[in-house]
PDB file of C-alpha atoms in Angstrom:
ATOM      1  CA  MET A   1       0.019  -0.141  -0.037  1.00  0.00           C
ATOM      2  CA  GLY A   2       1.829   2.961  -1.331  1.00  0.00           C
ATOM      3  CA  SER A   3       5.287   3.199   0.281  1.00  0.00           C
ATOM      4  CA  SER A   4       4.269   1.542   3.393  1.00  0.00           C
ATOM      5  CA  SER A   5       4.839  -2.195   4.408  1.00  0.00           C
ATOM      6  CA  ASP A   6       1.197  -2.680   4.818  1.00  0.00           C
ATOM      7  CA  VAL A   7      -0.599  -5.040   2.394  1.00  0.00           C
ATOM      8  CA  ALA A   8      -4.132  -4.945   1.057  1.00  0.00           C
ATOM      9  CA  LEU A   9      -5.804  -8.201   0.047  1.00  0.00           C
ATOM     10  CA  GLY A  10      -9.296  -9.862  -0.383  1.00  0.00           C
ATOM     11  CA  VAL A  11     -11.852 -11.442  -2.760  1.00  0.00           C
ATOM     12  CA  ALA A  12     -15.059 -10.168  -4.528  1.00  0.00           C
ATOM     13  CA  ASP A  13     -17.674 -12.427  -5.861  1.00  0.00           C
ATOM     14  CA  GLY A  14     -20.041 -11.192  -8.452  1.00  0.00           C
ATOM     15  CA  VAL A  15     -23.629 -12.080  -7.860  1.00  0.00           C
ATOM     16  CA  GLY A  16     -24.675 -14.456 -10.461  1.00  0.00           C
ATOM     17  CA  GLY A  17     -28.481 -13.515 -10.364  1.00  0.00           C
ATOM     18  CA  TRP A  18     -27.747 -10.362 -12.266  1.00  0.00           C
ATOM     19  CA  VAL A  19     -27.333 -12.696 -15.456  1.00  0.00           C
ATOM     20  CA  ASP A  20     -31.123 -12.565 -15.781  1.00  0.00           C
ATOM     21  CA  SER A  21     -31.065  -8.879 -16.389  1.00  0.00           C
ATOM     22  CA  GLY A  22     -28.509  -9.311 -19.097  1.00  0.00           C
ATOM     23  CA  VAL A  23     -25.649  -7.980 -16.849  1.00  0.00           C
ATOM     24  CA  ASP A  24     -22.144  -9.785 -16.528  1.00  0.00           C
ATOM     25  CA  PRO A  25     -21.640 -10.277 -12.879  1.00  0.00           C
ATOM     26  CA  ALA A  26     -17.964 -10.114 -13.248  1.00  0.00           C
ATOM     27  CA  ASP A  27     -17.963  -6.466 -14.358  1.00  0.00           C
ATOM     28  CA  PHE A  28     -18.773  -5.162 -11.094  1.00  0.00           C
ATOM     29  CA  ALA A  29     -16.395  -7.458  -9.247  1.00  0.00           C
ATOM     30  CA  HIS A  30     -13.471  -6.900 -11.405  1.00  0.00           C
ATOM     31  CA  GLY A  31     -13.939  -3.227 -11.461  1.00  0.00           C
ATOM     32  CA  PHE A  32     -14.745  -3.033  -7.716  1.00  0.00           C
ATOM     33  CA  CYS A  33     -11.291  -4.904  -7.008  1.00  0.00           C
ATOM     34  CA  ASP A  34      -9.385  -2.742  -9.694  1.00  0.00           C
ATOM     35  CA  TYR A  35     -10.565   0.561  -7.833  1.00  0.00           C
ATOM     36  CA  MET A  36      -9.689  -0.766  -4.636  1.00  0.00           C
ATOM     37  CA  ALA A  37      -6.096  -1.898  -5.868  1.00  0.00           C
ATOM     38  CA  HIS A  38      -5.667   1.438  -7.269  1.00  0.00           C
ATOM     39  CA  ALA A  39      -6.535   3.267  -4.149  1.00  0.00           C
ATOM     40  CA  ALA A  40      -4.001   0.928  -2.335  1.00  0.00           C
ATOM     41  CA  TYR A  41      -1.127   1.414  -4.836  1.00  0.00           C
ATOM     42  CA  THR A  42      -1.320   5.061  -4.939  1.00  0.00           C
ATOM     43  CA  HIS A  43      -2.096   5.171  -1.234  1.00  0.00           C
ATOM     44  CA  LYS A  44      -0.638   8.272   0.789  1.00  0.00           C
ATOM     45  CA  ALA A  45      -1.066   8.333   4.484  1.00  0.00           C
ATOM     46  CA  GLU A  46      -1.403  12.113   4.558  1.00  0.00           C
ATOM     47  CA  GLU A  47      -4.337  12.075   2.265  1.00  0.00           C
ATOM     48  CA  TRP A  48      -6.374   9.676   4.627  1.00  0.00           C
ATOM     49  CA  ASN A  49      -8.156  10.631   7.926  1.00  0.00           C
ATOM     50  CA  PRO A  50      -8.721   8.439   9.510  1.00  0.00           C
ATOM     51  CA  PRO A  51      -6.155   5.997   8.212  1.00  0.00           C
ATOM     52  CA  LEU A  52      -6.916   3.593   5.422  1.00  0.00           C
ATOM     53  CA  GLY A  53      -8.501   0.306   6.723  1.00  0.00           C
ATOM     54  CA  ALA A  54     -10.474  -2.632   5.367  1.00  0.00           C
ATOM     55  CA  ARG A  55     -13.884  -0.949   5.446  1.00  0.00           C
ATOM     56  CA  SER A  56     -12.626   2.472   4.026  1.00  0.00           C
ATOM     57  CA  LEU A  57     -10.857   0.562   1.292  1.00  0.00           C
ATOM     58  CA  MET A  58     -14.077  -1.186   0.531  1.00  0.00           C
ATOM     59  CA  GLN A  59     -15.846   2.029   0.484  1.00  0.00           C
ATOM     60  CA  ARG A  60     -13.392   3.686  -1.610  1.00  0.00           C
ATOM     61  CA  GLY A  61     -13.940   0.851  -4.174  1.00  0.00           C
ATOM     62  CA  TYR A  62     -17.512   1.024  -4.119  1.00  0.00           C
ATOM     63  CA  GLU A  63     -17.662   4.567  -4.480  1.00  0.00           C
ATOM     64  CA  ASP A  64     -15.565   4.499  -7.575  1.00  0.00           C
ATOM     65  CA  ILE A  65     -17.377   1.679  -9.220  1.00  0.00           C
ATOM     66  CA  CYS A  66     -20.622   3.423  -8.712  1.00  0.00           C
ATOM     67  CA  LYS A  67     -19.227   6.301 -10.567  1.00  0.00           C
ATOM     68  CA  ASP A  68     -18.057   4.260 -13.533  1.00  0.00           C
ATOM     69  CA  ASP A  69     -20.401   4.634 -16.528  1.00  0.00           C
ATOM     70  CA  THR A  70     -19.179   1.457 -18.167  1.00  0.00           C
ATOM     71  CA  VAL A  71     -20.780  -0.763 -15.373  1.00  0.00           C
ATOM     72  CA  ARG A  72     -24.358  -0.051 -15.415  1.00  0.00           C
ATOM     73  CA  ALA A  73     -25.560  -2.690 -13.019  1.00  0.00           C
ATOM     74  CA  GLY A  74     -24.332  -5.590 -10.962  1.00  0.00           C
ATOM     75  CA  GLY A  75     -23.533  -6.650  -7.279  1.00  0.00           C
ATOM     76  CA  SER A  76     -20.844  -8.555  -5.460  1.00  0.00           C
ATOM     77  CA  THR A  77     -20.000  -9.729  -1.823  1.00  0.00           C
ATOM     78  CA  ALA A  78     -16.626  -8.887  -0.587  1.00  0.00           C
ATOM     79  CA  CYS A  79     -13.981  -9.803   2.128  1.00  0.00           C
ATOM     80  CA  VAL A  80     -11.209  -7.133   2.085  1.00  0.00           C
ATOM     81  CA  ALA A  81      -8.191  -7.147   4.509  1.00  0.00           C
ATOM     82  CA  VAL A  82      -5.477  -4.770   5.425  1.00  0.00           C
ATOM     83  CA  ALA A  83      -2.340  -6.517   6.944  1.00  0.00           C
ATOM     84  CA  LYS A  84      -0.038  -3.959   8.569  1.00  0.00           C
ATOM     85  CA  GLY A  85       3.640  -4.051   8.899  1.00  0.00           C
ATOM     86  CA  ASP A  86       3.503  -4.193  12.721  1.00  0.00           C
ATOM     87  CA  GLY A  87       1.634  -7.645  12.711  1.00  0.00           C
ATOM     88  CA  GLY A  88      -2.022  -6.290  12.874  1.00  0.00           C
ATOM     89  CA  LEU A  89      -4.915  -7.478  10.552  1.00  0.00           C
ATOM     90  CA  GLU A  90      -8.154  -5.841   9.821  1.00  0.00           C
ATOM     91  CA  VAL A  91     -10.731  -7.666   7.880  1.00  0.00           C
ATOM     92  CA  ALA A  92     -14.085  -6.363   6.492  1.00  0.00           C
ATOM     93  CA  ASN A  93     -16.435  -9.041   5.478  1.00  0.00           C
ATOM     94  CA  LEU A  94     -19.706  -8.282   3.653  1.00  0.00           C
ATOM     95  CA  GLY A  95     -21.686 -11.390   2.598  1.00  0.00           C
ATOM     96  CA  ASP A  96     -20.769 -15.039   2.081  1.00  0.00           C
ATOM     97  CA  SER A  97     -17.069 -14.816   0.994  1.00  0.00           C
ATOM     98  CA  GLY A  98     -14.732 -15.256   3.959  1.00  0.00           C
ATOM     99  CA  PHE A  99     -11.547 -15.807   5.488  1.00  0.00           C
ATOM    100  CA  VAL A 100      -9.650 -18.384   7.969  1.00  0.00           C
ATOM    101  CA  GLN A 101      -6.441 -17.621   9.708  1.00  0.00           C
ATOM    102  CA  LEU A 102      -4.402 -20.813  10.452  1.00  0.00           C
ATOM    103  CA  ARG A 103      -1.616 -20.974  13.065  1.00  0.00           C
ATOM    104  CA  LEU A 104       0.591 -24.055  13.367  1.00  0.00           C
ATOM    105  CA  ASN A 105      -2.136 -26.812  12.426  1.00  0.00           C
ATOM    106  CA  ALA A 106      -4.894 -24.998  13.950  1.00  0.00           C
ATOM    107  CA  ILE A 107      -7.833 -22.738  13.041  1.00  0.00           C
ATOM    108  CA  HIS A 108      -7.022 -19.318  14.809  1.00  0.00           C
ATOM    109  CA  ASN A 109      -9.938 -17.051  13.495  1.00  0.00           C
ATOM    110  CA  TYR A 110     -12.533 -17.140  10.816  1.00  0.00           C
ATOM    111  CA  SER A 111     -15.313 -15.151   9.523  1.00  0.00           C
ATOM    112  CA  GLU A 112     -19.030 -15.679   9.675  1.00  0.00           C
ATOM    113  CA  PRO A 113     -21.250 -15.245   6.508  1.00  0.00           C
ATOM    114  CA  GLN A 114     -23.754 -12.462   6.358  1.00  0.00           C
ATOM    115  CA  THR A 115     -27.058 -13.299   5.001  1.00  0.00           C
ATOM    116  CA  HIS A 116     -30.464 -11.929   4.780  1.00  0.00           C
ATOM    117  CA  ALA A 117     -31.915 -15.277   4.150  1.00  0.00           C
ATOM    118  CA  PHE A 118     -30.663 -18.844   3.021  1.00  0.00           C
ATOM    119  CA  ASN A 119     -28.462 -18.379   0.284  1.00  0.00           C
ATOM    120  CA  THR A 120     -29.315 -14.850   0.103  1.00  0.00           C
ATOM    121  CA  PRO A 121     -25.790 -12.890   1.024  1.00  0.00           C
ATOM    122  CA  TYR A 122     -25.465  -9.270   1.864  1.00  0.00           C
ATOM    123  CA  GLN A 123     -24.211  -7.469  -1.305  1.00  0.00           C
ATOM    124  CA  LEU A 124     -22.728  -4.315  -2.675  1.00  0.00           C
ATOM    125  CA  SER A 125     -24.942  -3.249  -5.784  1.00  0.00           C
ATOM    126  CA  ILE A 126     -25.661  -0.754  -8.486  1.00  0.00           C
ATOM    127  CA  VAL A 127     -29.133  -1.049  -9.205  1.00  0.00           C
ATOM    128  CA  PRO A 128     -30.433   0.918 -12.073  1.00  0.00           C
ATOM    129  CA  GLU A 129     -33.673   3.102 -11.752  1.00  0.00           C
ATOM    130  CA  LYS A 130     -35.680   1.216 -14.095  1.00  0.00           C
ATOM    131  CA  VAL A 131     -34.925  -2.015 -12.184  1.00  0.00           C
ATOM    132  CA  LEU A 132     -35.924  -0.430  -8.795  1.00  0.00           C
ATOM    133  CA  ALA A 133     -39.139   0.830 -10.489  1.00  0.00           C
ATOM    134  CA  GLN A 134     -39.953  -2.668 -11.642  1.00  0.00           C
ATOM    135  CA  ALA A 135     -39.302  -4.173  -8.135  1.00  0.00           C
ATOM    136  CA  ALA A 136     -41.693  -1.542  -6.681  1.00  0.00           C
ATOM    137  CA  ALA A 137     -44.469  -2.113  -9.154  1.00  0.00           C
ATOM    138  CA  PHE A 138     -44.430  -6.016  -8.948  1.00  0.00           C
ATOM    139  CA  GLY A 139     -43.591  -6.354  -5.281  1.00  0.00           C
ATOM    140  CA  GLY A 140     -40.136  -7.471  -5.741  1.00  0.00           C
ATOM    141  CA  GLU A 141     -36.840  -6.684  -3.849  1.00  0.00           C
ATOM    142  CA  GLN A 142     -33.399  -5.595  -4.918  1.00  0.00           C
ATOM    143  CA  LEU A 143     -30.882  -6.080  -2.300  1.00  0.00           C
ATOM    144  CA  CYS A 144     -28.445  -3.189  -1.870  1.00  0.00           C
ATOM    145  CA  ASP A 145     -25.931  -3.345   1.215  1.00  0.00           C
ATOM    146  CA  PHE A 146     -23.114  -0.834   1.947  1.00  0.00           C
ATOM    147  CA  PRO A 147     -19.587  -1.004   3.283  1.00  0.00           C
ATOM    148  CA  LYS A 148     -20.936   0.213   6.549  1.00  0.00           C
ATOM    149  CA  ASP A 149     -22.706  -3.178   6.994  1.00  0.00           C
ATOM    150  CA  ALA A 150     -19.545  -5.018   6.795  1.00  0.00           C
ATOM    151  CA  ASN A 151     -18.488  -7.041   9.729  1.00  0.00           C
ATOM    152  CA  VAL A 152     -15.129  -5.587  10.860  1.00  0.00           C
ATOM    153  CA  SER A 153     -12.658  -7.616  12.913  1.00  0.00           C
ATOM    154  CA  GLN A 154      -9.221  -7.077  14.232  1.00  0.00           C
ATOM    155  CA  HIS A 155      -6.593  -9.818  14.598  1.00  0.00           C
ATOM    156  CA  SER A 156      -2.853 -10.352  15.407  1.00  0.00           C
ATOM    157  CA  LEU A 157      -0.472 -12.006  13.022  1.00  0.00           C
ATOM    158  CA  ARG A 158       2.410 -14.267  13.754  1.00  0.00           C
ATOM    159  CA  HIS A 159       5.480 -15.633  11.829  1.00  0.00           C
ATOM    160  CA  GLY A 160       4.074 -18.772  10.015  1.00  0.00           C
ATOM    161  CA  ASP A 161       0.425 -17.920   9.859  1.00  0.00           C
ATOM    162  CA  VAL A 162      -1.445 -18.709   6.781  1.00  0.00           C
ATOM    163  CA  LEU A 163      -4.389 -16.517   5.543  1.00  0.00           C
ATOM    164  CA  VAL A 164      -7.005 -17.975   3.254  1.00  0.00           C
ATOM    165  CA  PHE A 165      -9.626 -15.651   1.637  1.00  0.00           C
ATOM    166  CA  ALA A 166     -11.968 -17.261  -0.729  1.00  0.00           C
ATOM    167  CA  SER A 167     -15.430 -17.044  -2.352  1.00  0.00           C
ATOM    168  CA  ASP A 168     -18.520 -19.025  -1.353  1.00  0.00           C
ATOM    169  CA  GLY A 169     -17.603 -21.456  -4.211  1.00  0.00           C
ATOM    170  CA  VAL A 170     -14.963 -22.741  -1.497  1.00  0.00           C
ATOM    171  CA  TRP A 171     -16.987 -22.379   1.704  1.00  0.00           C
ATOM    172  CA  ASP A 172     -19.983 -24.170   0.226  1.00  0.00           C
ATOM    173  CA  ASN A 173     -17.843 -27.161  -0.428  1.00  0.00           C
ATOM    174  CA  LEU A 174     -15.111 -27.229   2.206  1.00  0.00           C
ATOM    175  CA  SER A 175     -15.362 -26.532   5.840  1.00  0.00           C
ATOM    176  CA  SER A 176     -12.611 -24.676   7.741  1.00  0.00           C
ATOM    177  CA  GLN A 177     -11.459 -28.075   9.049  1.00  0.00           C
ATOM    178  CA  ASP A 178     -11.209 -29.217   5.379  1.00  0.00           C
ATOM    179  CA  ILE A 179      -9.109 -26.069   4.602  1.00  0.00           C
ATOM    180  CA  LEU A 180      -6.855 -26.749   7.688  1.00  0.00           C
ATOM    181  CA  ARG A 181      -6.380 -30.331   6.553  1.00  0.00           C
ATOM    182  CA  ILE A 182      -5.255 -29.243   3.115  1.00  0.00           C
ATOM    183  CA  VAL A 183      -2.978 -26.390   4.189  1.00  0.00           C
ATOM    184  CA  SER A 184      -1.233 -28.629   6.967  1.00  0.00           C
ATOM    185  CA  LYS A 185      -0.517 -31.299   4.378  1.00  0.00           C
ATOM    186  CA  ILE A 186       1.338 -28.964   2.222  1.00  0.00           C
ATOM    187  CA  MET A 187       2.890 -26.784   4.858  1.00  0.00           C
ATOM    188  CA  LEU A 188       4.312 -29.931   6.601  1.00  0.00           C
ATOM    189  CA  GLY A 189       5.215 -31.545   3.359  1.00  0.00           C
ATOM    190  CA  ALA A 190       7.147 -28.372   2.252  1.00  0.00           C
ATOM    191  CA  ARG A 191       8.710 -28.280   5.800  1.00  0.00           C
ATOM    192  CA  ALA A 192       7.428 -24.636   6.073  1.00  0.00           C
ATOM    193  CA  TRP A 193       5.854 -26.117   9.370  1.00  0.00           C
ATOM    194  CA  GLU A 194       7.760 -28.896  11.177  1.00  0.00           C
ATOM    195  CA  HIS A 195       6.888 -31.541  13.702  1.00  0.00           C
ATOM    196  CA  THR A 196       8.919 -30.693  16.941  1.00  0.00           C
ATOM    197  CA  ASP A 197       9.027 -32.270  20.500  1.00  0.00           C
ATOM    198  CA  GLY A 198       6.609 -29.603  21.507  1.00  0.00           C
ATOM    199  CA  GLY A 199       4.254 -29.790  18.699  1.00  0.00           C
ATOM    200  CA  VAL A 200       4.171 -28.210  15.145  1.00  0.00           C
ATOM    201  CA  GLY A 201       6.361 -25.354  14.806  1.00  0.00           C
ATOM    202  CA  VAL A 202       7.344 -22.823  11.915  1.00  0.00           C
ATOM    203  CA  GLY A 203      10.310 -24.092   9.508  1.00  0.00           C
ATOM    204  CA  ARG A 204      13.445 -22.582   9.659  1.00  0.00           C
ATOM    205  CA  SER A 205      13.498 -21.882   5.849  1.00  0.00           C
ATOM    206  CA  LEU A 206       9.923 -20.386   5.771  1.00  0.00           C
ATOM    207  CA  ASN A 207      11.153 -17.216   4.196  1.00  0.00           C
ATOM    208  CA  SER A 208      12.681 -18.931   1.275  1.00  0.00           C
ATOM    209  CA  PHE A 209       9.534 -20.679   0.279  1.00  0.00           C
ATOM    210  CA  ILE A 210       7.255 -17.532  -0.157  1.00  0.00           C
ATOM    211  CA  LEU A 211       9.271 -15.516  -2.412  1.00  0.00           C
ATOM    212  CA  ALA A 212       8.262 -15.891  -6.125  1.00  0.00           C
ATOM    213  CA  ASP A 213      10.387 -17.995  -8.239  1.00  0.00           C
ATOM    214  CA  ASP A 214      12.517 -16.569 -10.763  1.00  0.00           C
ATOM    215  CA  GLY A 215      11.663 -19.322 -13.331  1.00  0.00           C
ATOM    216  CA  LYS A 216      15.165 -20.963 -13.437  1.00  0.00           C
ATOM    217  CA  SER A 217      13.928 -24.129 -11.365  1.00  0.00           C
ATOM    218  CA  GLY A 218      11.235 -25.306 -13.784  1.00  0.00           C
ATOM    219  CA  ALA A 219       8.528 -23.966 -11.242  1.00  0.00           C
ATOM    220  CA  GLU A 220       7.064 -21.346 -13.303  1.00  0.00           C
ATOM    221  CA  GLU A 221       3.397 -22.493 -13.048  1.00  0.00           C
ATOM    222  CA  ILE A 222       3.355 -22.469  -9.338  1.00  0.00           C
ATOM    223  CA  PRO A 223       6.045 -19.948  -8.423  1.00  0.00           C
ATOM    224  CA  SER A 224       5.462 -19.718  -4.526  1.00  0.00           C
ATOM    225  CA  LEU A 225       4.171 -21.468  -1.421  1.00  0.00           C
ATOM    226  CA  GLN A 226       1.247 -19.261  -1.140  1.00  0.00           C
ATOM    227  CA  SER A 227       0.525 -20.000  -4.842  1.00  0.00           C
ATOM    228  CA  PHE A 228       0.687 -23.777  -4.241  1.00  0.00           C
ATOM    229  CA  LEU A 229      -1.591 -23.497  -1.186  1.00  0.00           C
ATOM    230  CA  ALA A 230      -4.206 -21.592  -3.499  1.00  0.00           C
ATOM    231  CA  VAL A 231      -4.089 -24.111  -6.167  1.00  0.00           C
ATOM    232  CA  GLY A 232      -4.397 -27.051  -3.643  1.00  0.00           C
ATOM    233  CA  ILE A 233      -7.522 -25.341  -2.083  1.00  0.00           C
ATOM    234  CA  THR A 234      -9.075 -24.418  -5.191  1.00  0.00           C
ATOM    235  CA  SER A 235      -8.569 -28.100  -6.670  1.00  0.00           C
ATOM    236  CA  GLU A 236     -10.124 -29.739  -3.729  1.00  0.00           C
ATOM    237  CA  ALA A 237     -13.137 -27.223  -3.779  1.00  0.00           C
ATOM    238  CA  LYS A 238     -13.681 -27.813  -7.600  1.00  0.00           C
ATOM    239  CA  SER A 239     -13.755 -31.734  -6.951  1.00  0.00           C
ATOM    240  CA  ALA A 240     -15.906 -31.422  -3.806  1.00  0.00           C
ATOM    241  CA  SER A 241     -18.315 -29.204  -5.779  1.00  0.00           C
ATOM    242  CA  MET A 242     -18.778 -32.067  -8.579  1.00  0.00           C
ATOM    243  CA  ASN A 243     -18.997 -34.831  -5.807  1.00  0.00           C
ATOM    244  CA  THR A 244     -22.611 -36.139  -5.837  1.00  0.00           C
ATOM    245  CA  ARG A 245     -21.947 -38.520  -2.971  1.00  0.00           C
ATOM    246  CA  VAL A 246     -20.225 -36.644  -0.249  1.00  0.00           C
ATOM    247  CA  ASP A 247     -22.367 -33.775   1.284  1.00  0.00           C
ATOM    248  CA  GLY A 248     -20.649 -30.375   1.806  1.00  0.00           C
ATOM    249  CA  PRO A 249     -21.611 -27.682   3.845  1.00  0.00           C
ATOM    250  CA  PHE A 250     -24.067 -26.137   1.488  1.00  0.00           C
ATOM    251  CA  ALA A 251     -25.800 -29.606   1.272  1.00  0.00           C
ATOM    252  CA  ARG A 252     -26.036 -29.653   5.140  1.00  0.00           C
ATOM    253  CA  GLU A 253     -27.664 -26.214   5.132  1.00  0.00           C
ATOM    254  CA  VAL A 254     -30.031 -27.285   2.484  1.00  0.00           C
ATOM    255  CA  GLN A 255     -31.015 -30.427   4.414  1.00  0.00           C
ATOM    256  CA  LYS A 256     -31.451 -28.369   7.571  1.00  0.00           C
ATOM    257  CA  TYR A 257     -33.717 -25.635   5.977  1.00  0.00           C
ATOM    258  CA  TYR A 258     -35.381 -27.429   3.160  1.00  0.00           C
ATOM    259  CA  PRO A 259     -35.339 -31.285   3.906  1.00  0.00           C
ATOM    260  CA  HIS A 260     -37.800 -31.903   1.069  1.00  0.00           C
ATOM    261  CA  GLU A 261     -35.247 -30.594  -1.525  1.00  0.00           C
ATOM    262  CA  ASN A 262     -33.259 -33.854  -1.116  1.00  0.00           C
ATOM    263  CA  TRP A 263     -30.025 -32.139  -2.100  1.00  0.00           C
ATOM    264  CA  HIS A 264     -26.849 -34.157  -1.948  1.00  0.00           C
ATOM    265  CA  GLY A 265     -23.344 -33.582  -2.856  1.00  0.00           C
ATOM    266  CA  GLY A 266     -21.487 -30.466  -3.659  1.00  0.00           C
ATOM    267  CA  LYS A 267     -22.481 -27.138  -5.164  1.00  0.00           C
ATOM    268  CA  VAL A 268     -20.887 -25.956  -8.460  1.00  0.00           C
ATOM    269  CA  ASP A 269     -20.058 -22.384  -8.471  1.00  0.00           C
ATOM    270  CA  ASP A 270     -17.189 -19.792  -9.032  1.00  0.00           C
ATOM    271  CA  ILE A 271     -14.081 -20.547  -6.911  1.00  0.00           C
ATOM    272  CA  CYS A 272     -11.670 -17.672  -6.113  1.00  0.00           C
ATOM    273  CA  VAL A 273      -8.885 -18.087  -3.453  1.00  0.00           C
ATOM    274  CA  VAL A 274      -6.283 -15.881  -2.299  1.00  0.00           C
ATOM    275  CA  VAL A 275      -3.429 -16.957   0.242  1.00  0.00           C
ATOM    276  CA  ALA A 276      -0.988 -14.950   2.112  1.00  0.00           C
ATOM    277  CA  VAL A 277       1.627 -16.682   4.347  1.00  0.00           C
ATOM    278  CA  VAL A 278       2.829 -14.508   7.155  1.00  0.00           C
ATOM    279  CA  CYS A 279       6.655 -13.931   7.516  1.00  0.00           C
ATOM    280  CA  GLU A 280       8.773 -11.936  10.013  1.00  0.00           C
ATOM    281  CA  GLU A 281      11.967 -10.443   8.640  1.00  0.00           C
ATOM    282  CA  GLY A 282      14.925 -11.749  10.375  1.00  0.00           C
ATOM    283  CA  LYS A 283      13.501 -15.123  11.143  1.00  0.00           C
TER     284      LYS A 283
END
């Protein structure tokens, strides 16, 4: 973020229901992320009062996408975070994307989804006046939540922590325990985490794993440990989404609220995963 050591990251998942109105759901989500990225890259601390945080970054992205004449309609969930150079983490989560913080083979923190009703997440939206008028005339409702509605949480980071941000295409098919299992297998296999007499600890060579590869070792497709973790989670989520025999988190929710639906297996959906591995300089 600008010239600071802070890092902004997150995911945004376009609401697929806009397809029925002839709108590409990706336009809003992509533009929203582009505007947040621009705000982060060009960040100057003296221009922000209060200081730039996860919610204010989400607010800036939302304001800018609403001013963009090329995006006439759409909506998205969002999970946005700012990781501070001093080890603090602020997360603003709106909707059913989310994050989990893993520490030495354990789930340390995670977000709770925000929904208005079953399978109806909170969402940022651009709703044209014509659509609002139609909704009013026919008794329908167009959801439009705002960054102020996001759940904001504060966390502390430690050397060796793994942060996983993902869209509901992951969380509908994998539990936090599933994510922990996948991450632990990769981290222990790479010796980024290691078994010790006192339990699982951080590997001594962690720093060398997280730097992007220069292409000389033949690992161009998966250049870093965090990339490898993201690919591993994505692959498992996709496999689970197409499995008709094993009930995932979404199937269990359907069975809870709508037992007559007889839903089994996974839920095919867009999948997005962003992974960060926390590294303290000098360790």
